[in-house]
Coordinates of N, CA and C in Angstrom, one line a residue:
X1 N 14.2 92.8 11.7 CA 12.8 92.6 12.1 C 11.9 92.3 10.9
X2 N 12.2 91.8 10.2 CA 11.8 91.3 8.6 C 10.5 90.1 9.0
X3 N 9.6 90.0 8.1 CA 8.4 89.3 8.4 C 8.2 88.9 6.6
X4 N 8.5 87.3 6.4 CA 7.8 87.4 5.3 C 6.4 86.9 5.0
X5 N 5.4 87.7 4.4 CA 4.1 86.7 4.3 C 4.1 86.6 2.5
X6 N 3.4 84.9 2.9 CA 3.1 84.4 1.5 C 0.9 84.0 1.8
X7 N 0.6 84.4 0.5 CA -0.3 84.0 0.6 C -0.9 83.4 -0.9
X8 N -1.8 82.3 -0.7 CA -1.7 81.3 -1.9 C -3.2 81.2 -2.0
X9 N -4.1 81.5 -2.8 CA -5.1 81.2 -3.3 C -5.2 79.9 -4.3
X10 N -6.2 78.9 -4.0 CA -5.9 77.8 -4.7 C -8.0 77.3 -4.8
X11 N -8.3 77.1 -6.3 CA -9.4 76.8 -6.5 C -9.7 75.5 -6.3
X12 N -10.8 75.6 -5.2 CA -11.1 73.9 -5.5 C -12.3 73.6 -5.9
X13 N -12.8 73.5 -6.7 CA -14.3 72.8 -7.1 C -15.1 73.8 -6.9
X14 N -14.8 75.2 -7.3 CA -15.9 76.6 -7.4 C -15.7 77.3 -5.9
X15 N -14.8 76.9 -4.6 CA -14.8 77.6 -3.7 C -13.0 78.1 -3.5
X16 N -12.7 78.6 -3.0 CA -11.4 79.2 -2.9 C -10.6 78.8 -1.3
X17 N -9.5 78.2 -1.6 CA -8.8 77.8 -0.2 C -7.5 79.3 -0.5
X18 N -7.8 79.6 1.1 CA -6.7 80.8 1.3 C -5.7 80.3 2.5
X19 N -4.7 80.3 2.0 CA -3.3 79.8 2.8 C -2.3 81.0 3.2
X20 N -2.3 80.8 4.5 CA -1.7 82.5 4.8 C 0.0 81.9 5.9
X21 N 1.3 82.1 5.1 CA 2.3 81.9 5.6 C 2.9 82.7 6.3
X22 N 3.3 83.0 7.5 CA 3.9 83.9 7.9 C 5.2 83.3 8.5
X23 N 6.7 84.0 7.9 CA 8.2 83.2 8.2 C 8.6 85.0 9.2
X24 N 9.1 84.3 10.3 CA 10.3 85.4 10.8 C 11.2 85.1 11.1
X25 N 12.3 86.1 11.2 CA 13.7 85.9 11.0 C 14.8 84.7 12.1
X26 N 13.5 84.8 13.2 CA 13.7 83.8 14.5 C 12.6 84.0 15.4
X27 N 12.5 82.7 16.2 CA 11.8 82.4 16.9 C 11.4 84.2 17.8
X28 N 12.1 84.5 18.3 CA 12.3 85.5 19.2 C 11.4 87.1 18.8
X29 N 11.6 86.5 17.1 CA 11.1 87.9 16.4 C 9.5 87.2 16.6
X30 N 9.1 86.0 16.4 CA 7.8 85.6 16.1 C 7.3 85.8 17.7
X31 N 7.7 85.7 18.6 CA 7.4 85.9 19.7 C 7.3 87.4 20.4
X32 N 7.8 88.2 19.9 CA 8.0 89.7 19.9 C 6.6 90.2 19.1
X33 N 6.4 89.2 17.9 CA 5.1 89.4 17.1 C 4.4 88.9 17.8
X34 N 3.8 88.2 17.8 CA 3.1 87.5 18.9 C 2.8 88.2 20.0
X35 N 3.1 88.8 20.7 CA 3.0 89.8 21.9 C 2.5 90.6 21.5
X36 N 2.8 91.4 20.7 CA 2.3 92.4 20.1 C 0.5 92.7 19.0
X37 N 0.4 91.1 19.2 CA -1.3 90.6 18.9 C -1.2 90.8 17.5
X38 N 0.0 89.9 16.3 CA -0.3 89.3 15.3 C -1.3 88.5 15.0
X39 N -1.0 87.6 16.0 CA -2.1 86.6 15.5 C -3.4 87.1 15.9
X40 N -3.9 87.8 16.7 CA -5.2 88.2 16.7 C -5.5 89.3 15.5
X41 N -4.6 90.1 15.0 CA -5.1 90.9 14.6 C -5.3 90.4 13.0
X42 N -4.6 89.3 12.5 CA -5.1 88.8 11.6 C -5.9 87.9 11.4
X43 N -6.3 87.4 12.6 CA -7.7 86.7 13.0 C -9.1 87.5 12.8
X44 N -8.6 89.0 13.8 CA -9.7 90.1 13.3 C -10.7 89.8 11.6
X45 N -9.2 90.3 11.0 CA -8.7 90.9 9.8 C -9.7 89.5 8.8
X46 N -9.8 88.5 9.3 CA -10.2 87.4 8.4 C -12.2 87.4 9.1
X47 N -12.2 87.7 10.5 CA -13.7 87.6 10.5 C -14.4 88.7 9.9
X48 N -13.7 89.8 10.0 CA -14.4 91.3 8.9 C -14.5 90.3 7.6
X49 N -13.2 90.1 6.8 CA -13.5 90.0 5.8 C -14.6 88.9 5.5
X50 N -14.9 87.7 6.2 CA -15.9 86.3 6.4 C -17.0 87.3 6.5
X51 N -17.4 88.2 7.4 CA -18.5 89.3 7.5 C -18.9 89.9 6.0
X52 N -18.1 90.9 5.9 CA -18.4 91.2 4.3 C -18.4 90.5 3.1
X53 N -18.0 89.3 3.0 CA -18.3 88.4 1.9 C -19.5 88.3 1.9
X54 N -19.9 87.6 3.4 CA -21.1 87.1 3.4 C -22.4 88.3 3.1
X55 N -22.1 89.5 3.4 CA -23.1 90.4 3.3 C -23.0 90.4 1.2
X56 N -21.9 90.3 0.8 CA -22.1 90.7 -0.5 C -23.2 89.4 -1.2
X57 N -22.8 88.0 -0.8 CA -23.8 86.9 -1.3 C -25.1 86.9 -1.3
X58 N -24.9 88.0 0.5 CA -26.7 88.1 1.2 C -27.5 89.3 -0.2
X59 N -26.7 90.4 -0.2 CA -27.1 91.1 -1.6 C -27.1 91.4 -3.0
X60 N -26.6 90.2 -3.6 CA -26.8 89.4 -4.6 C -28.1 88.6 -4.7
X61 N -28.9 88.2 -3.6 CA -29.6 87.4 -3.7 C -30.8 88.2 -2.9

């Protein structure tokens, strides 16, 4: 039940591109994950974090 995540930060011209890999061991396991609300929960996981960036820019300024 192994899940590998790669994730790659790459600078482009003062903004940051985030690439988020997720490999399982088979179809079956990604589907088992999937059921289980992977993909939403790291969809969550990305609008919190889009939320608090943007509050940190808002208080900076």
């Amino acid at each position: 039940q192994g899940i590998v995540i790669t994730v790659l930060f790459e600078d482009l011209n003062g903004k940051t591109k985030l690439t988020l890999e997720i490999v399982h061991e088979s179809a079956q396991e990604r589907r088992k994950h999937e059921e289980m609300g992977v993909v939403a929960g790291w969809n969550s996981t990305f609008d919190c974090l889009e939320e608090f960036l943007a509050k940190q820019v808002e208080d900076r300024h």
